[in-house]
Coordinates of N, CA, C and O in Angstrom, one line a residue:
X11 N 27.5 142.4 140.5 CA 28.7 143.1 139.9 C 28.3 144.5 139.4 O 27.3 144.7 138.8
X12 N 29.1 145.5 139.8 CA 28.8 146.9 139.4 C 29.1 147.1 138.0 O 30.1 146.6 137.5
X13 N 28.4 148.0 137.4 CA 28.6 148.4 136.0 C 29.8 149.3 136.0 O 30.0 150.1 136.8
X14 N 30.6 149.2 134.9 CA 31.8 150.1 134.8 C 31.4 151.5 134.7 O 32.1 152.4 135.3
X15 N 30.3 151.9 134.1 CA 29.8 153.2 134.1 C 29.6 153.8 135.5 O 29.9 154.9 135.8
X16 N 29.0 153.0 136.4 CA 28.7 153.4 137.7 C 30.1 153.6 138.5 O 30.2 154.5 139.3
X17 N 31.0 152.7 138.3 CA 32.3 152.9 138.9 C 33.0 154.1 138.4 O 33.5 154.9 139.3
X18 N 33.0 154.4 137.1 CA 33.6 155.6 136.6 C 32.9 156.9 137.1 O 33.6 157.8 137.5
X19 N 31.6 156.8 137.2 CA 30.8 157.9 137.8 C 31.2 158.2 139.2 O 31.4 159.4 139.6
X20 N 31.4 157.1 140.0 CA 31.7 157.3 141.4 C 33.1 157.9 141.5 O 33.4 158.9 142.3
X21 N 34.1 157.4 140.7 CA 35.4 157.9 140.8 C 35.5 159.4 140.3 O 36.2 160.2 140.9
X22 N 34.8 159.7 139.2 CA 34.7 161.1 138.7 C 34.2 162.0 139.8 O 34.7 163.1 140.1
X23 N 33.1 161.6 140.5 CA 32.5 162.4 141.6 C 33.6 162.6 142.7 O 33.6 163.7 143.3
X24 N 34.3 161.6 143.0 CA 35.4 161.7 144.1 C 36.4 162.7 143.6 O 36.8 163.6 144.4
X25 N 36.9 162.6 142.4 CA 38.0 163.5 141.9 C 37.5 164.9 141.7 O 38.4 165.8 141.7
X26 N 36.2 165.2 141.6 CA 35.8 166.5 141.4 C 35.3 167.1 142.7 O 34.8 168.3 142.7
X27 N 35.4 166.4 143.8 CA 35.0 166.8 145.1 C 36.1 167.6 145.7 O 37.3 167.2 145.7
X28 N 35.8 168.7 146.4 CA 36.9 169.6 146.9 C 37.6 168.9 148.1 O 38.8 169.2 148.3
X29 N 37.0 168.0 148.8 CA 37.6 167.4 150.0 C 38.3 166.1 149.7 O 38.7 165.4 150.6
X30 N 38.5 165.7 148.4 CA 39.0 164.4 148.0 C 40.4 164.1 148.6 O 40.7 163.0 148.8
X31 N 41.2 165.2 148.7 CA 42.6 164.9 149.1 C 42.7 164.2 150.4 O 43.5 163.2 150.6
X32 N 41.9 164.6 151.4 CA 42.0 164.0 152.7 C 41.4 162.6 152.7 O 41.5 161.9 153.7
X33 N 40.6 162.3 151.7 CA 39.9 161.0 151.7 C 40.8 159.8 151.1 O 40.2 158.7 151.0
X34 N 42.0 160.1 150.8 CA 42.9 159.0 150.4 C 44.0 158.8 151.5 O 44.4 159.7 152.1
X35 N 44.4 157.5 151.6 CA 45.4 157.2 152.6 C 46.5 156.3 151.9 O 46.2 155.5 151.0
X36 N 47.7 156.4 152.3 CA 48.8 155.7 151.8 C 48.8 154.3 152.3 O 48.7 154.1 153.5
X37 N 49.0 153.3 151.5 CA 49.3 151.9 151.9 C 50.3 151.3 150.9 O 50.8 152.0 150.0
X38 N 50.6 150.1 151.2 CA 51.6 149.4 150.3 C 51.0 148.1 149.9 O 50.4 147.4 150.7
X39 N 51.2 147.8 148.6 CA 50.7 146.5 148.1 C 51.7 146.0 147.0 O 52.1 146.8 146.1
X40 N 52.2 144.8 147.2 CA 53.1 144.2 146.2 C 54.4 145.1 146.1 O 54.9 145.2 145.0
X41 N 54.8 145.6 147.2 CA 56.1 146.4 147.3 C 56.0 147.8 146.6 O 57.0 148.4 146.3
X42 N 54.8 148.3 146.4 CA 54.7 149.6 145.9 C 53.6 150.4 146.6 O 52.7 149.9 147.2
X43 N 53.8 151.8 146.6 CA 52.9 152.6 147.3 C 51.6 152.8 146.5 O 51.6 152.9 145.3
X44 N 50.5 152.7 147.2 CA 49.2 152.9 146.6 C 48.4 153.8 147.5 O 48.5 153.8 148.8
X45 N 47.6 154.7 146.9 CA 46.8 155.6 147.7 C 45.3 155.1 147.6 O 44.7 155.1 146.5
X46 N 44.8 154.6 148.7 CA 43.4 154.0 148.7 C 42.4 155.1 149.1 O 42.7 155.9 150.0
X47 N 41.3 155.0 148.5 CA 40.2 155.9 148.9 C 39.6 155.3 150.2 O 39.2 154.2 150.2
X48 N 39.5 156.1 151.2 CA 39.1 155.6 152.6 C 37.7 154.9 152.6 O 37.5 153.9 153.2
X49 N 36.7 155.5 151.8 CA 35.4 155.0 151.9 C 35.2 153.8 151.0 O 34.2 153.1 151.1
X50 N 36.1 153.5 150.1 CA 36.0 152.4 149.2 C 37.4 151.9 148.9 O 38.0 152.4 148.0
X51 N 37.9 150.9 149.6 CA 39.3 150.4 149.5 C 39.6 149.9 148.1 O 40.7 149.7 147.7
X52 N 38.6 149.7 147.2 CA 38.8 149.2 145.9 C 39.3 150.3 145.0 O 39.8 150.0 143.9
X53 N 39.1 151.5 145.3 CA 39.5 152.7 144.5 C 40.9 153.1 145.0 O 41.1 153.4 146.2
X54 N 41.8 153.1 144.1 CA 43.2 153.5 144.5 C 43.9 154.3 143.3 O 43.5 154.2 142.2
X55 N 45.0 155.0 143.7 CA 45.8 155.7 142.8 C 47.2 155.1 142.9 O 47.7 154.9 144.1
X56 N 47.9 154.8 141.8 CA 49.2 154.2 141.9 C 50.0 154.4 140.6 O 49.4 154.7 139.5
X57 N 51.3 154.1 140.6 CA 52.1 154.2 139.4 C 51.9 152.9 138.7 O 52.0 151.8 139.3
X58 N 51.7 153.0 137.4 CA 51.6 151.8 136.6 C 52.9 151.4 135.9 O 53.3 150.3 135.8
X59 N 53.6 152.5 135.5 CA 54.9 152.3 134.7 C 55.8 153.5 134.9 O 55.4 154.6 134.9
X60 N 57.1 153.2 135.1 CA 58.2 154.2 135.1 C 58.9 154.1 133.8 O 59.3 153.0 133.3
X61 N 59.1 155.3 133.2 CA 59.9 155.3 132.0 C 61.4 155.8 132.3 O 61.6 156.2 133.5
X62 N 62.3 155.8 131.4 CA 63.6 156.2 131.7 C 63.6 157.7 131.9 O 62.8 158.5 131.4
X63 N 64.6 158.2 132.7 CA 64.7 159.6 132.9 C 64.8 160.3 131.5 O 65.6 159.9 130.7
X64 N 64.1 161.4 131.4 CA 64.0 162.1 130.1 C 64.8 163.4 130.0 O 65.1 163.8 128.9
X65 N 65.1 164.0 131.1 CA 65.7 165.3 131.0 C 67.0 165.4 131.8 O 67.3 164.5 132.6
X66 N 67.8 166.4 131.5 CA 69.1 166.6 132.3 C 69.2 168.1 132.4 O 68.6 168.9 131.7
X67 N 70.1 168.5 133.3 CA 70.4 169.9 133.5 C 70.8 170.6 132.2 O 70.3 171.7 131.9
X68 N 71.6 169.9 131.4 CA 72.1 170.5 130.2 C 71.0 170.7 129.1 O 71.1 171.4 128.2
X69 N 69.9 170.0 129.3 CA 68.7 170.1 128.5 C 68.1 171.5 128.6 O 67.5 172.0 127.7
X70 N 68.2 172.0 129.8 CA 67.5 173.3 130.2 C 68.4 174.5 130.2 O 68.0 175.6 129.9
X71 N 69.7 174.3 130.6 CA 70.6 175.4 130.9 C 71.9 175.3 130.0 O 72.4 174.2 129.8
X72 N 72.5 176.4 129.7 CA 73.8 176.4 129.0 C 74.9 176.4 130.0 O 74.7 176.4 131.2
X73 N 76.1 176.5 129.5 CA 77.3 176.5 130.4 C 77.4 177.7 131.4 O 78.0 177.7 132.4
X74 N 76.6 178.8 131.1 CA 76.6 180.0 131.9 C 75.4 179.9 132.9 O 75.1 181.0 133.5
X75 N 74.8 178.8 133.0 CA 73.6 178.6 133.9 C 72.4 179.5 133.5 O 71.6 179.9 134.3
X76 N 72.3 179.8 132.2 CA 71.1 180.5 131.7 C 70.2 179.6 130.9 O 70.7 178.6 130.3
X77 N 68.9 179.9 131.0 CA 68.0 179.0 130.2 C 68.3 179.0 128.8 O 68.7 180.0 128.2
X78 N 68.3 177.8 128.2 CA 68.5 177.7 126.7 C 67.4 178.4 126.0 O 66.2 178.3 126.4
X79 N 67.7 179.1 124.9 CA 66.7 179.9 124.2 C 65.6 179.2 123.6 O 64.5 179.7 123.5
X80 N 65.8 178.0 123.1 CA 64.8 177.3 122.3 C 63.9 176.3 123.1 O 63.4 175.4 122.6
X81 N 63.8 176.6 124.4 CA 62.9 175.7 125.2 C 61.5 176.0 124.9 O 61.1 177.1 124.6
X82 N 60.7 174.9 124.8 CA 59.3 175.1 124.6 C 58.6 175.5 125.9 O 59.2 175.4 127.0
X83 N 57.4 176.0 125.8 CA 56.7 176.5 126.9 C 56.6 175.5 128.1 O 56.8 175.9 129.2
X84 N 56.4 174.3 127.8 CA 56.3 173.3 128.8 C 57.6 173.1 129.6 O 57.6 172.9 130.8
X85 N 58.7 173.1 128.8 CA 60.0 173.0 129.4 C 60.3 174.2 130.3 O 60.9 174.0 131.4
X86 N 59.9 175.4 130.0 CA 60.1 176.5 130.8 C 59.3 176.3 132.1 O 59.7 176.7 133.2
X87 N 58.1 175.8 132.0 CA 57.3 175.5 133.2 C 58.0 174.5 134.1 O 58.1 174.7 135.3
X88 N 58.6 173.5 133.6 CA 59.4 172.5 134.4 C 60.5 173.2 135.1 O 60.7 173.0 136.3
X89 N 61.2 174.1 134.5 CA 62.3 174.8 135.2 C 61.8 175.7 136.3 O 62.5 175.9 137.3
X90 N 60.6 176.2 136.2 CA 60.1 177.1 137.3 C 59.9 176.2 138.5 O 60.1 176.7 139.6
X91 N 59.4 175.0 138.3 CA 59.2 174.1 139.5 C 60.5 173.7 140.0 O 60.8 173.7 141.2
X92 N 61.5 173.3 139.1 CA 62.8 172.9 139.6 C 63.6 174.0 140.3 O 64.4 173.8 141.1
X93 N 63.2 175.3 140.0 CA 63.9 176.4 140.6 C 63.6 176.5 142.1 O 64.4 177.1 142.9
X94 N 62.6 175.8 142.6 CA 62.3 175.7 144.0 C 63.5 175.1 144.8 O 63.7 175.3 146.0
X95 N 64.2 174.2 144.1 CA 65.4 173.6 144.7 C 66.6 174.4 144.1 O 67.0 174.3 143.0
X96 N 67.1 175.3 144.9 CA 68.1 176.3 144.4 C 69.3 175.6 143.7 O 70.0 176.3 143.0
X97 N 69.6 174.4 144.0 CA 70.8 173.8 143.4 C 70.4 173.2 142.0 O 71.3 172.9 141.2
X98 N 69.2 173.2 141.6 CA 68.7 172.7 140.3 C 69.1 171.2 140.1 O 69.0 170.8 139.0
X99 N 69.5 170.5 141.1 CA 69.9 169.1 140.9 C 68.7 168.3 140.4 O 68.9 167.2 139.8
X100 N 67.5 168.7 140.7 CA 66.3 167.9 140.3 C 66.2 167.9 138.8 O 65.5 167.0 138.2
X101 N 66.8 168.8 138.0 CA 66.7 168.8 136.6 C 67.3 167.5 136.0 O 67.0 167.2 134.9
X102 N 68.2 166.9 136.7 CA 68.9 165.7 136.3 C 68.0 164.4 136.6 O 68.4 163.3 136.3
X103 N 67.0 164.6 137.4 CA 66.2 163.5 137.9 C 64.7 163.6 137.6 O 63.9 163.6 138.5
X104 N 64.4 163.9 136.4 CA 62.9 164.0 136.0 C 62.6 162.7 135.3 O 63.1 162.4 134.2
X105 N 61.6 162.0 135.8 CA 61.2 160.7 135.3 C 59.8 160.7 134.8 O 58.9 161.2 135.5
X106 N 59.6 160.2 133.6 CA 58.2 160.2 133.1 C 57.5 158.9 133.7 O 58.2 157.8 133.7
X107 N 56.3 159.0 134.2 CA 55.6 157.9 134.8 C 54.2 157.9 134.3 O 53.6 158.9 134.0
X108 N 53.6 156.7 134.3 CA 52.2 156.5 134.0 C 51.5 156.2 135.4 O 51.8 155.2 136.0
X109 N 50.6 157.0 135.8 CA 49.8 156.8 137.0 C 48.4 156.5 136.6 O 47.9 156.8 135.5
X110 N 47.7 155.8 137.4 CA 46.3 155.4 137.1 C 45.5 155.5 138.4 O 45.9 155.2 139.5
X111 N 44.2 155.8 138.2 CA 43.2 155.6 139.3 C 42.5 154.3 138.8 O 42.1 154.2 137.7
X112 N 42.4 153.4 139.8 CA 41.9 152.0 139.4 C 40.8 151.6 140.4 O 40.7 152.1 141.5
X113 N 40.0 150.7 139.9 CA 39.1 150.0 140.7 C 39.5 148.6 140.8 O 39.6 147.9 139.8
X114 N 39.7 148.1 142.0 CA 40.4 146.8 142.2 C 41.8 146.9 141.5 O 42.6 147.7 141.8
X115 N 42.0 146.0 140.5 CA 43.3 146.1 139.8 C 43.1 146.6 138.4 O 44.0 146.6 137.6
X116 N 41.9 147.1 138.1 CA 41.6 147.6 136.7 C 41.7 149.1 136.6 O 41.0 149.8 137.2
X117 N 42.7 149.6 135.8 CA 42.9 151.0 135.6 C 41.6 151.6 134.9 O 41.2 151.1 133.9
X118 N 41.1 152.6 135.6 CA 39.9 153.3 135.0 C 40.3 154.6 134.2 O 39.7 154.9 133.2
X119 N 41.4 155.2 134.7 CA 41.9 156.4 134.0 C 43.4 156.5 134.2 O 43.9 156.3 135.3
X120 N 44.1 156.7 133.1 CA 45.6 156.7 133.1 C 46.0 158.1 132.8 O 45.4 158.8 132.0
X121 N 47.1 158.5 133.3 CA 47.7 159.9 133.1 C 49.2 159.8 133.2 O 49.8 159.3 134.1
X122 N 49.8 160.4 132.2 CA 51.3 160.5 132.2 C 51.7 161.7 133.0 O 51.1 162.8 132.7
X123 N 52.6 161.6 133.9 CA 53.1 162.7 134.8 C 54.6 162.7 134.8 O 55.2 161.6 134.5
X124 N 55.2 163.8 135.1 CA 56.6 163.9 135.3 C 56.9 163.9 136.8 O 56.3 164.7 137.5
X125 N 57.7 163.0 137.2 CA 58.1 163.0 138.6 C 59.4 163.7 138.8 O 60.4 163.2 138.2
X126 N 59.4 164.8 139.5 CA 60.7 165.5 139.7 C 61.3 164.9 141.0 O 60.7 165.2 142.1
X127 N 62.3 164.2 140.9 CA 62.9 163.5 142.0 C 64.0 164.4 142.6 O 64.6 165.1 141.9
X128 N 64.1 164.4 143.9 CA 65.0 165.2 144.7 C 64.7 166.7 144.6 O 65.6 167.5 144.6
X129 N 63.4 167.0 144.7 CA 63.0 168.4 144.9 C 63.2 168.6 146.4 O 62.3 168.5 147.2
X130 N 64.5 168.9 146.8 CA 64.9 168.9 148.2 C 64.6 167.5 148.8 O 64.0 167.4 149.8
X131 N 65.0 166.5 148.1 CA 65.0 165.1 148.6 C 63.6 164.5 148.6 O 63.4 163.4 149.2
X132 N 62.6 165.1 148.0 CA 61.3 164.6 148.0 C 60.7 164.6 146.6 O 60.9 165.6 145.9
X133 N 60.0 163.6 146.1 CA 59.4 163.6 144.8 C 58.3 164.6 144.7 O 57.6 164.9 145.7
X134 N 58.0 165.1 143.5 CA 56.9 165.9 143.2 C 56.4 165.7 141.8 O 57.3 165.7 140.9
X135 N 55.2 165.3 141.6 CA 54.7 165.1 140.2 C 54.0 166.3 139.6 O 53.4 167.1 140.3
X136 N 54.3 166.5 138.3 CA 53.6 167.6 137.6 C 53.1 167.0 136.3 O 53.5 166.0 135.9
X137 N 52.2 167.8 135.7 CA 51.6 167.4 134.4 C 52.7 167.5 133.3 O 53.5 168.3 133.4
X138 N 52.6 166.6 132.4 CA 53.5 166.7 131.2 C 52.9 167.5 130.1 O 53.4 167.5 129.0
X139 N 51.7 168.1 130.3 CA 51.1 169.0 129.4 C 50.6 170.2 130.1 O 50.4 170.2 131.3
X140 N 50.4 171.3 129.4 CA 50.0 172.5 130.0 C 48.5 172.8 130.1 O 48.1 173.7 130.7
X141 N 47.7 171.9 129.4 CA 46.3 172.1 129.5 C 45.7 170.8 130.0 O 45.9 169.7 129.4
X142 N 45.1 170.8 131.2 CA 44.5 169.6 131.8 C 43.1 169.9 132.3 O 42.7 171.0 132.4
X143 N 42.4 168.8 132.7 CA 41.1 168.9 133.3 C 41.2 169.1 134.8 O 42.2 168.7 135.4
X144 N 40.1 169.6 135.4 CA 40.2 169.8 136.9 C 40.3 168.5 137.6 O 41.0 168.4 138.6
X145 N 39.7 167.4 137.1 CA 39.9 166.1 137.8 C 41.3 165.6 137.7 O 41.8 164.9 138.6
X146 N 42.0 165.9 136.6 CA 43.4 165.5 136.5 C 44.3 166.3 137.5 O 45.2 165.8 138.1
X147 N 43.9 167.6 137.6 CA 44.7 168.4 138.6 C 44.4 167.9 140.0 O 45.4 167.9 140.8
X148 N 43.2 167.5 140.3 CA 42.9 166.9 141.6 C 43.7 165.7 141.8 O 44.3 165.4 142.9
X149 N 43.9 164.8 140.8 CA 44.7 163.6 140.9 C 46.2 164.0 141.3 O 46.8 163.4 142.1
X150 N 46.7 165.0 140.6 CA 48.1 165.5 140.9 C 48.1 166.0 142.3 O 49.1 165.8 143.1
X151 N 47.1 166.8 142.8 CA 47.1 167.3 144.1 C 47.1 166.2 145.2 O 47.8 166.2 146.2
X152 N 46.3 165.1 144.9 CA 46.3 164.0 145.9 C 47.6 163.3 145.9 O 48.1 163.1 147.0
X153 N 48.2 163.0 144.8 CA 49.5 162.4 144.8 C 50.6 163.2 145.5 O 51.3 162.7 146.4
X154 N 50.6 164.5 145.3 CA 51.6 165.3 145.9 C 51.4 165.5 147.4 O 52.3 165.6 148.2
X155 N 50.1 165.5 147.8 CA 49.8 165.6 149.2 C 50.3 164.4 149.9 O 50.9 164.5 151.0
X156 N 50.1 163.2 149.3 CA 50.5 162.0 150.0 C 52.0 161.8 149.9 O 52.6 161.1 150.8
X157 N 52.7 162.4 148.9 CA 54.2 162.3 148.8 C 54.8 163.2 149.9 O 56.0 163.1 150.1
X158 N 54.0 164.2 150.4 CA 54.5 165.1 151.4 C 55.8 165.9 150.9 O 56.7 166.1 151.6
X159 N 55.7 166.4 149.7 CA 56.8 167.1 149.1 C 57.1 168.4 149.9 O 56.1 169.1 150.3
X160 N 58.3 168.7 150.1 CA 58.7 169.9 150.9 C 58.2 171.2 150.3 O 57.7 172.0 151.0
X161 N 58.3 171.4 149.0 CA 57.9 172.6 148.3 C 56.5 172.5 147.7 O 56.2 173.1 146.7
X162 N 55.7 171.6 148.2 CA 54.4 171.3 147.7 C 53.5 172.5 147.4 O 53.0 172.7 146.3
X163 N 53.4 173.4 148.4 CA 52.6 174.6 148.3 C 53.1 175.5 147.2 O 52.3 176.0 146.3
X164 N 54.4 175.8 147.2 CA 55.0 176.7 146.1 C 54.8 176.0 144.7 O 54.5 176.7 143.8
X165 N 55.1 174.7 144.6 CA 55.0 174.1 143.3 C 53.5 174.1 142.8 O 53.3 174.3 141.6
X166 N 52.6 173.8 143.7 CA 51.2 173.9 143.3 C 50.8 175.3 142.9 O 50.0 175.4 141.9
X167 N 51.3 176.3 143.5 CA 51.1 177.7 143.1 C 51.6 177.9 141.7 O 50.9 178.6 140.9
X168 N 52.8 177.4 141.4 CA 53.4 177.6 140.0 C 52.5 176.9 139.0 O 52.1 177.4 138.0
X169 N 52.0 175.6 139.4 CA 51.2 174.9 138.5 C 49.8 175.6 138.2 O 49.4 175.7 137.1
X170 N 49.2 176.2 139.3 CA 48.0 176.9 139.1 C 48.2 178.1 138.2 O 47.3 178.4 137.4
X171 N 49.3 178.8 138.2 CA 49.6 179.9 137.4 C 50.0 179.6 136.0 O 49.7 180.3 135.0
X172 N 50.6 178.4 135.8 CA 51.1 178.1 134.5 C 50.2 177.2 133.6 O 50.2 177.2 132.4
X173 N 49.4 176.3 134.3 CA 48.5 175.4 133.6 C 47.2 176.0 133.3 O 46.7 176.9 134.0
X174 N 46.6 175.5 132.2 CA 45.2 175.8 132.0 C 44.4 174.7 132.5 O 44.6 173.5 132.0
X175 N 43.6 174.9 133.5 CA 42.8 173.8 134.1 C 41.4 174.0 133.7 O 40.7 175.0 134.1
X176 N 40.9 173.1 132.9 CA 39.6 173.2 132.3 C 38.6 172.4 133.2 O 38.9 171.4 133.7
X177 N 37.4 173.0 133.3 CA 36.3 172.3 134.0 C 35.9 171.1 133.2 O 35.8 171.2 131.9
X178 N 35.7 170.0 133.8 CA 35.5 168.7 133.1 C 34.0 168.3 133.3 O 33.3 168.8 134.1
X179 N 33.6 167.4 132.5 CA 32.4 166.7 132.6 C 32.7 165.2 132.7 O 33.8 164.7 132.5
X180 N 31.7 164.4 133.1 CA 31.8 163.0 133.2 C 32.3 162.4 131.9 O 33.2 161.5 131.9
X181 N 31.9 162.9 130.8 CA 32.3 162.4 129.4 C 33.8 162.6 129.2 O 34.5 161.8 128.6
X182 N 34.4 163.7 129.8 CA 35.8 164.0 129.7 C 36.6 162.9 130.4 O 37.7 162.6 130.1
X183 N 36.0 162.4 131.5 CA 36.7 161.4 132.3 C 36.7 160.0 131.7 O 37.6 159.2 131.8
X184 N 35.6 159.7 131.0 CA 35.4 158.4 130.5 C 36.3 158.0 129.4 O 36.9 158.8 128.7

C-alpha cells in the first residue's frame, strides 16, 4: 500500500508539470464525468458537490445594464468572464461547485470553483478567489480544456490578468 505522502507528492508533481493538461482524459463513472490521469488511472479530477446557483444578472447589473457600483473585486472579475458571452445570459447560471483531485475514491485536494454555465452553451470554471496557487490554476486549466469551452482561450487570458497566481510548494498542496 502506498503512503498518502507519496500519493500527494505524485499528484503535486503532475499538477505542477507544464504538460499535465494533455495527460488527462475524459471518462464517465457512476453517471458523472471524471478526468483520469493517463499514466495512473487511480488519479482523477471530478465534481464532488454542486451548490445552488449563487448569482443572477441583477446581482451584477442595474436596470440600465451598467455594473452595480458596490461590486467587490471578485464580482467584477466574474463579469469580465461573463462578458465573453455578449448576451450576459451566463450571469444567471453561475453555480458554486466543489471539485477534487482524488486517488481512487479518496479526495486528496478539494477546491471550490464557480461554474459559469452557458458561456455560449458550454460550461467554464473559474476560481472563486482572486489569489490562488499555480497547481490550483493548473487544475482549472485541465478542467476547462476537457470541457472544451468555446471561449476557453479568452477566459484563461482574463484569469491570468486578474488572478494572482502564486508559486507553490508541496507543503501548500498538502
